XYZ file of C-alpha atoms in Angstrom:
494
model
C 86.259 41.707 -20.043
C 88.007 45.094 -19.847
C 91.007 43.661 -21.700
C 88.765 42.219 -24.418
C 86.862 45.520 -24.752
C 90.136 47.367 -25.217
C 91.305 44.926 -27.887
C 87.962 45.166 -29.693
C 88.230 48.986 -29.686
C 91.625 48.630 -31.358
C 89.913 47.566 -34.580
C 88.919 50.682 -36.475
C 86.499 50.517 -39.408
C 89.460 50.377 -41.753
C 91.050 47.476 -39.881
C 87.738 45.623 -39.956
C 87.990 45.462 -43.736
C 90.681 42.804 -43.193
C 88.731 40.807 -40.623
C 87.280 38.144 -42.941
C 90.769 36.904 -43.723
C 90.878 35.576 -40.172
C 87.655 33.657 -40.006
C 85.464 36.278 -38.370
C 82.685 35.387 -40.777
C 79.501 37.271 -41.512
C 77.302 34.335 -40.542
C 74.822 35.202 -37.818
C 75.331 31.882 -36.057
C 79.043 32.490 -35.567
C 79.073 33.122 -31.818
C 82.539 34.650 -31.686
C 81.587 37.086 -34.464
C 78.389 37.929 -32.603
C 80.294 38.490 -29.348
C 82.758 40.733 -31.158
C 79.996 42.895 -32.607
C 78.083 43.236 -29.357
C 81.195 44.201 -27.393
C 82.114 46.686 -30.121
C 78.706 48.386 -30.224
C 78.519 48.534 -26.426
C 75.494 46.261 -25.960
C 77.668 43.876 -23.898
C 79.986 45.372 -21.270
C 80.787 42.552 -18.870
C 81.417 38.810 -18.687
C 78.170 38.455 -16.766
C 76.170 40.121 -19.533
C 77.919 38.069 -22.231
C 77.484 34.694 -20.548
C 73.841 35.475 -19.744
C 73.138 36.533 -23.327
C 74.754 33.550 -25.059
C 74.284 30.693 -22.566
C 71.974 31.861 -19.743
C 74.837 30.859 -17.442
C 77.362 32.584 -15.195
C 80.824 33.619 -16.557
C 82.463 30.480 -15.150
C 80.513 28.293 -17.562
C 82.928 26.323 -19.738
C 81.098 27.092 -22.978
C 81.392 30.848 -22.407
C 85.069 30.633 -21.466
C 85.771 28.669 -24.666
C 83.819 31.189 -26.748
C 85.761 34.077 -25.270
C 89.048 32.266 -25.892
C 88.112 31.628 -29.546
C 87.479 35.325 -30.024
C 90.784 36.145 -28.346
C 92.612 33.814 -30.760
C 90.940 35.368 -33.791
C 91.644 38.913 -32.638
C 95.310 38.159 -31.900
C 95.637 36.797 -35.436
C 93.798 39.872 -36.696
C 96.301 42.164 -34.991
C 99.137 40.456 -36.856
C 97.427 40.964 -40.207
C 95.981 44.441 -39.673
C 98.794 45.808 -37.502
C 100.185 48.117 -40.172
C 96.967 48.685 -42.155
C 95.707 51.916 -40.628
C 95.574 55.501 -41.812
C 95.859 56.481 -38.145
C 99.484 55.304 -38.063
C 102.479 57.333 -39.120
C 104.783 55.918 -41.792
C 107.279 55.052 -39.058
C 104.652 53.232 -36.986
C 103.582 51.223 -40.006
C 107.195 50.287 -40.767
C 107.844 49.220 -37.177
C 104.647 47.161 -36.985
C 105.505 45.459 -40.265
C 108.982 44.500 -39.084
C 107.617 43.123 -35.800
C 105.163 41.012 -37.782
C 107.911 39.700 -40.048
C 110.077 38.837 -37.051
C 107.217 36.926 -35.423
C 106.826 34.885 -38.632
C 110.578 34.293 -38.844
C 110.674 32.887 -35.298
C 107.768 30.557 -36.020
C 109.391 29.341 -39.232
C 112.729 28.837 -37.489
C 111.150 26.485 -34.955
C 109.796 24.498 -37.908
C 113.232 24.352 -39.610
C 112.192 26.527 -42.571
C 115.672 28.020 -42.698
C 115.984 29.716 -46.085
C 112.786 31.740 -45.624
C 113.788 32.614 -42.064
C 117.119 33.996 -43.283
C 115.480 35.955 -46.089
C 113.008 37.555 -43.646
C 115.750 38.315 -41.104
C 117.851 39.993 -43.788
C 114.823 41.982 -44.990
C 114.052 43.150 -41.430
C 117.669 43.997 -40.619
C 118.162 46.280 -43.615
C 115.040 48.286 -42.880
C 115.560 48.332 -39.109
C 119.066 49.766 -39.558
C 117.662 52.561 -41.726
C 115.189 53.547 -38.985
C 117.375 52.675 -35.969
C 114.911 50.129 -34.565
C 117.495 48.528 -32.310
C 115.185 45.858 -30.882
C 114.474 44.645 -34.434
C 118.163 44.962 -35.352
C 119.119 42.806 -32.367
C 116.614 40.035 -33.131
C 117.242 39.928 -36.881
C 121.046 39.999 -36.531
C 120.855 37.251 -33.904
C 118.917 35.007 -36.297
C 121.477 35.642 -39.036
C 124.450 35.300 -36.703
C 123.287 31.926 -35.420
C 122.409 30.727 -38.928
C 125.885 31.450 -40.284
C 127.562 29.952 -37.212
C 125.600 26.696 -37.144
C 124.432 26.060 -40.706
C 126.672 27.788 -43.281
C 129.801 27.926 -41.030
C 130.686 31.208 -42.779
C 133.028 32.863 -40.283
C 133.117 36.215 -42.086
C 129.348 36.578 -42.134
C 129.149 35.257 -38.590
C 131.559 37.976 -37.364
C 129.691 40.610 -39.367
C 126.314 39.846 -37.797
C 127.879 39.265 -34.381
C 129.258 42.826 -34.397
C 125.900 44.259 -35.493
C 124.209 42.311 -32.720
C 126.680 43.486 -30.064
C 126.247 47.137 -31.073
C 122.474 46.740 -30.977
C 122.680 45.210 -27.508
C 124.713 48.205 -26.298
C 122.086 50.602 -27.626
C 119.293 48.536 -26.063
C 121.165 48.433 -22.736
C 121.387 52.217 -22.809
C 117.694 52.500 -23.677
C 116.825 50.171 -20.805
C 118.988 52.124 -18.370
C 117.053 55.311 -19.083
C 113.715 53.489 -19.221
C 114.263 51.942 -15.787
C 115.213 55.334 -14.351
C 112.097 56.843 -15.944
C 109.887 54.080 -14.477
C 111.468 54.458 -11.016
C 110.913 58.202 -11.265
C 107.211 57.800 -12.085
C 106.635 55.350 -9.225
C 108.655 57.402 -6.725
C 106.471 60.388 -7.513
C 103.474 58.445 -6.153
C 105.035 57.936 -2.726
C 103.517 59.767 0.208
C 106.725 61.425 1.388
C 108.225 62.111 -2.029
C 110.935 64.795 -1.834
C 110.540 66.723 -5.092
C 113.641 68.869 -4.690
C 115.962 65.967 -3.885
C 114.615 63.783 -6.673
C 114.883 66.587 -9.222
C 118.569 66.871 -8.281
C 118.876 63.132 -8.855
C 117.267 63.543 -12.281
C 119.627 66.307 -13.397
C 122.639 64.339 -12.102
C 121.481 61.299 -14.074
C 121.092 63.341 -17.263
C 124.516 64.915 -16.739
C 126.103 61.473 -16.309
C 124.912 60.594 -19.821
C 126.207 63.697 -21.611
C 128.630 61.650 -23.729
C 125.926 59.173 -24.722
C 123.547 62.019 -25.593
C 126.162 63.307 -28.020
C 127.216 59.951 -29.496
C 124.228 57.585 -29.339
C 121.849 57.621 -32.304
C 119.097 55.532 -30.668
C 115.767 57.235 -31.132
C 114.265 55.662 -28.020
C 117.212 56.728 -25.885
C 116.865 60.337 -26.976
C 113.114 60.376 -26.422
C 113.421 58.919 -22.924
C 116.360 61.026 -21.718
C 114.623 64.183 -22.878
C 111.373 63.210 -21.163
C 113.329 62.522 -17.974
C 114.907 65.982 -18.128
C 111.572 67.688 -18.794
C 109.992 65.811 -15.890
C 112.742 67.118 -13.635
C 111.877 70.690 -14.565
C 108.153 70.024 -14.207
C 108.643 68.623 -10.708
C 110.100 71.913 -9.482
C 107.545 73.943 -11.486
C 110.239 75.378 -13.753
C 107.927 75.604 -16.734
C 110.036 78.221 -18.479
C 112.815 75.622 -18.728
C 110.329 73.038 -20.007
C 109.344 75.418 -22.796
C 112.990 76.217 -23.566
C 114.158 72.591 -23.748
C 111.149 71.404 -25.742
C 112.137 73.889 -28.451
C 115.691 72.492 -28.380
C 114.473 68.888 -28.416
C 111.994 69.404 -31.245
C 114.769 70.944 -33.335
C 116.980 67.896 -32.601
C 114.334 65.374 -33.688
C 113.420 67.271 -36.831
C 117.089 67.304 -37.850
C 118.081 63.785 -36.762
C 115.026 61.542 -36.527
C 112.518 62.581 -39.166
C 109.313 60.584 -39.244
C 109.033 60.009 -35.493
C 105.982 62.203 -35.105
C 104.848 60.668 -31.826
C 107.930 61.963 -30.019
C 107.323 65.447 -31.376
C 103.705 65.277 -30.226
C 104.753 64.171 -26.714
C 107.245 67.023 -26.447
C 104.909 69.679 -27.827
C 102.102 68.601 -25.504
C 104.523 69.046 -22.593
C 105.247 72.554 -23.821
C 101.556 73.376 -24.287
C 100.781 72.081 -20.779
C 103.544 74.237 -19.291
C 102.157 77.242 -21.169
C 98.745 76.451 -19.696
C 100.133 76.244 -16.178
C 101.938 79.597 -16.266
C 99.274 81.445 -18.204
C 101.064 81.811 -21.539
C 97.882 81.015 -23.394
C 98.742 82.460 -26.806
C 102.057 80.607 -26.898
C 100.243 77.460 -25.774
C 97.669 77.784 -28.546
C 100.435 78.335 -31.108
C 102.124 75.177 -29.796
C 98.860 73.253 -30.202
C 98.703 74.237 -33.871
C 102.313 73.097 -34.274
C 101.404 69.814 -32.589
C 98.344 69.215 -34.758
C 100.607 69.263 -37.827
C 102.143 65.986 -36.560
C 98.896 64.333 -35.451
C 96.569 62.317 -37.635
C 93.015 63.455 -37.054
C 90.755 61.101 -35.129
C 93.460 59.153 -33.310
C 94.017 59.258 -29.535
C 96.708 61.941 -29.735
C 94.368 64.197 -31.694
C 91.788 64.026 -28.908
C 94.485 64.655 -26.265
C 95.789 67.662 -28.196
C 92.302 69.100 -28.638
C 91.693 68.726 -24.906
C 94.761 70.817 -24.039
C 93.525 73.362 -26.565
C 90.128 73.300 -24.842
C 91.740 73.963 -21.446
C 93.821 76.823 -22.865
C 90.623 78.418 -24.161
C 88.802 77.849 -20.866
C 91.603 79.310 -18.762
C 91.918 82.327 -21.044
C 88.120 82.804 -20.727
C 87.628 82.300 -24.467
C 84.546 80.269 -23.656
C 82.907 80.464 -27.079
C 86.118 79.151 -28.684
C 86.194 76.380 -26.077
C 82.627 75.494 -27.067
C 83.631 75.274 -30.737
C 86.445 72.872 -29.854
C 84.043 70.742 -27.825
C 81.489 70.658 -30.656
C 84.199 69.558 -33.115
C 85.206 66.715 -30.820
C 81.662 65.740 -29.883
C 80.696 65.354 -33.545
C 83.678 63.089 -34.203
C 82.477 59.507 -34.632
C 85.780 58.178 -33.253
C 85.145 59.679 -29.806
C 83.449 56.524 -28.533
C 86.535 54.429 -29.364
C 89.117 56.364 -27.334
C 89.975 55.200 -23.765
C 87.137 55.687 -21.297
C 89.173 58.043 -19.102
C 89.654 60.350 -22.098
C 85.946 60.149 -22.923
C 85.292 61.314 -19.365
C 87.527 64.359 -19.969
C 85.033 65.497 -22.591
C 82.001 64.702 -20.445
C 83.454 66.964 -17.749
C 84.154 69.585 -20.427
C 80.513 69.385 -21.481
C 79.388 69.909 -17.884
C 81.410 73.106 -17.467
C 80.205 74.448 -20.799
C 76.633 73.747 -19.696
C 77.242 75.764 -16.527
C 78.634 78.610 -18.618
C 75.645 78.400 -20.965
C 73.181 78.676 -18.071
C 75.169 81.632 -16.794
C 75.007 83.358 -20.195
C 78.724 82.961 -20.944
C 78.363 80.883 -24.124
C 75.768 80.920 -26.879
C 74.544 77.488 -27.897
C 71.363 75.514 -28.382
C 70.737 72.138 -26.863
C 68.882 70.182 -24.227
C 69.006 71.076 -20.556
C 72.048 69.409 -18.987
C 71.174 66.444 -16.745
C 73.438 66.644 -13.696
C 72.404 63.271 -12.251
C 73.177 61.459 -15.514
C 76.550 63.229 -15.727
C 77.512 62.149 -12.191
C 77.037 58.504 -13.219
C 79.045 58.799 -16.440
C 82.440 59.654 -14.939
C 83.516 56.643 -12.805
C 87.258 57.164 -13.386
C 87.060 60.778 -12.244
C 84.923 59.798 -9.259
C 87.555 57.384 -7.951
C 90.251 60.080 -7.786
C 88.970 61.688 -4.581
C 91.970 63.982 -4.111
C 92.152 64.983 -7.744
C 89.753 64.768 -10.655
C 86.654 64.125 -8.541
C 86.949 67.704 -7.289
C 86.144 68.967 -10.788
C 82.905 66.942 -10.675
C 81.937 68.268 -7.238
C 82.715 71.807 -8.372
C 80.541 71.465 -11.476
C 77.691 69.978 -9.425
C 77.946 72.865 -6.916
C 77.803 75.433 -9.710
C 74.739 73.793 -11.275
C 72.853 73.894 -7.980
C 73.861 77.510 -7.454
C 73.068 78.686 -10.984
C 69.715 76.875 -10.931
C 68.844 78.361 -7.550
C 68.753 75.036 -5.714
C 70.004 76.510 -2.453
C 68.381 73.776 -0.347
C 70.514 71.166 -2.132
C 73.686 73.090 -1.278
C 72.640 73.491 2.361
C 71.885 69.772 2.633
C 75.274 68.857 1.151
C 77.308 71.415 3.099
C 78.243 69.133 5.977
C 79.188 66.215 3.687
C 81.343 68.542 1.592
C 83.126 69.693 4.740
C 83.698 66.064 5.725
C 84.974 65.324 2.215
C 87.619 68.050 2.593
C 88.600 66.863 6.060
C 88.893 63.250 4.928
C 90.737 63.751 1.648
C 92.765 66.904 2.250
C 93.776 66.549 5.869
C 97.075 68.327 6.430
C 97.032 69.624 2.843
C 96.795 73.214 1.700
C 96.372 72.632 -2.031
C 94.199 74.566 -4.444
C 91.401 71.985 -4.524
C 91.128 71.928 -0.740
C 91.024 75.709 -0.543
C 88.540 76.076 -3.415
C 86.065 73.542 -2.009
C 86.205 75.184 1.418
C 85.602 78.572 -0.199
C 82.582 77.294 -2.118
C 81.194 75.649 0.991
C 81.147 79.027 2.748
C 78.411 80.153 0.331
C 75.638 77.986 1.851
C 77.020 78.190 5.405
C 76.905 81.997 5.149
C 73.289 81.906 3.943
C 74.231 83.038 0.420
C 74.941 86.554 1.713
C 77.797 88.101 -0.322
C 79.052 90.359 2.468
C 79.281 87.517 4.988
C 80.826 85.193 2.381
C 83.529 87.706 1.487
C 84.355 88.211 5.156
C 84.560 84.473 5.903
C 86.598 83.636 2.799
C 89.124 86.473 3.017
C 91.890 84.258 4.372
C 91.012 81.386 2.031
C 91.104 83.661 -1.013
C 94.486 84.937 0.069
C 95.785 81.369 0.408
C 94.409 80.454 -3.038
C 96.212 83.432 -4.578
C 99.425 82.314 -2.855
C 99.042 78.788 -4.299
C 99.372 79.370 -8.047
C 97.899 76.976 -10.568
C 101.283 75.900 -11.921
C 102.179 74.474 -8.497
C 99.175 72.170 -8.459
C 100.652 68.813 -7.489
C 97.733 66.936 -8.994
C 96.787 66.583 -12.628
C 96.024 69.823 -14.486
C 92.680 68.227 -15.440
C 91.467 68.992 -11.910
C 90.693 72.567 -13.000
C 88.743 72.727 -16.277
C 88.079 76.275 -15.088
C 90.604 77.967 -12.836
C 89.277 78.103 -9.297
C 89.560 81.889 -9.357
C 87.142 81.946 -12.312
C 84.846 79.417 -10.639
C 84.706 81.684 -7.601
C 83.959 84.740 -9.718
C 81.120 82.896 -11.454
C 79.717 81.614 -8.149
C 79.733 85.063 -6.528
C 78.002 86.559 -9.561
C 74.968 84.360 -8.814
C 74.347 85.778 -5.319
C-alpha cells in the first residue's frame, strides 16, 4: 500500500484535471475511482483498511487484489499522459518527461510494425534530446533510427550517421554510469560500521582527479552533476565546509554558463552550501544562499519545502526564533504540505514541537492551542525509528516540555530509562547527542538543583564544546536547536 499511496500523492490537483482521459470516471460505483479518492484523502492507509471497506475481507481476497491492480493500471497510464503537465516542473523537466513518453510510444509502435510513425517519433526525440544533452534519450532514439536504416531502408550513409551518434551517446552514458556507481558505492560505504572517513575521502579526491580530462571535455549534464556532488561529499566527510562553500560557488557558475535550465542541479548545490553554512555558523551567508536557491525553486514542490526547512534551521540556530516561527507558519498554511513525503512532514512536526517549547518559555509570540506532547510523539514514526539520530530530537523536545511545564515527577520516572537509552544506543560513542542527553538527565538526578547540576555536568559540557556541531556524524536534523541552546533553555527553568 505504501507504493500505491506514493503514486496517488504524485497526482497534484492540476494533474487530476487530466484524469478522466484515462477512465477514472466520476461515477460513484467505480470502485477503482473510489479507492483512489480514499487513499488520496487519507481515509484509507493500508491494504487491510481498503479490503475491509470494499469487500469485508482480508487483503489476500482476489477481488481486492484485482481492484488494486486495476487502479495501478489506470494510474500508470495517467502518469504517461500527465507526466509533463505540471506547473511544479521546470521547463527542462517537462521536456525530458515528454521525450520519455514519446520514446515509450515509439517502442510500442515498433513492436507492432508501425515503422513510419516510429521513425518520425525517434527523429523528433533525437533532435530535441541533442539540444538538451539528454544522452539516454539520444542513445535510444539513435538506436531506433540506426536499426531502421540498416534493416529497412538499407541507407548506408544514414546508418553510419546514426551509428556514430549512438556510439558517442553510449560513451557519455558509460561515463555517467562510472560516476554514478562510484557515488552509490560511496553512499553505501558511509553506512558501514567501521567506515574510515579519511581514507575514503582520499579515494574520492583521487577519483575526481582521474577524471580531470573528462571534466574539461565532456558536456554531459548528468556527469557534471554527479562528479561535483562526489567532490562535495568528499569535503563534507572531512568537515571541510569552507571548501564545500567555495566549490559550490564554482559549480553554480559552471552550470549557469553551460547548462541553463537545469534548476534542480543548482538547487542541490545551493542546499549543500546552505547546509555547510549552517554547520559552521555562517548564518547570514546561509540565509543569503537560501534566497538564491528559492529563485530556482517552484513554490509548493518538494524542493521548496526542503529549502524552507534549511532556512528554518538557520533561523533557529541563530536564535532568530520569531523569524523561524514565521517560516513555520508559511509552510503550515501551505495546502501542499500534506502531499510531500511523510519523513519531510515529520520535519515540520518536530519544528512545531520546538516552537511550542519556545512559546511556553516566552521566546516566541504566537497564539494557538496548547501543544499536545502525547499526540506529537505518535506522529513521528520515521524519526522514532532512528534511535541514534533523529529520535534524539524527539526525546529532547519531550524533556523540555516536561521541564517547562514543571512535570518534574515525569522526568524523575524517566531518568533511568533515558540512561539505559544512552547506554544502549551510544555505547562507545562520544557524539553530541550522547553528551547532550546525559547532560539533560543530570537535571532530575541532581534534584533540579542548579549548583549540583553545574558541578556534575562540568566535564560533559566541556566535551560538548569540544565536539562542534559541524562534526556531527549524523543528520543535521538531529538538532533543530543546538544542544548548547537547549541546555541554556533548560537551566533557565530551574
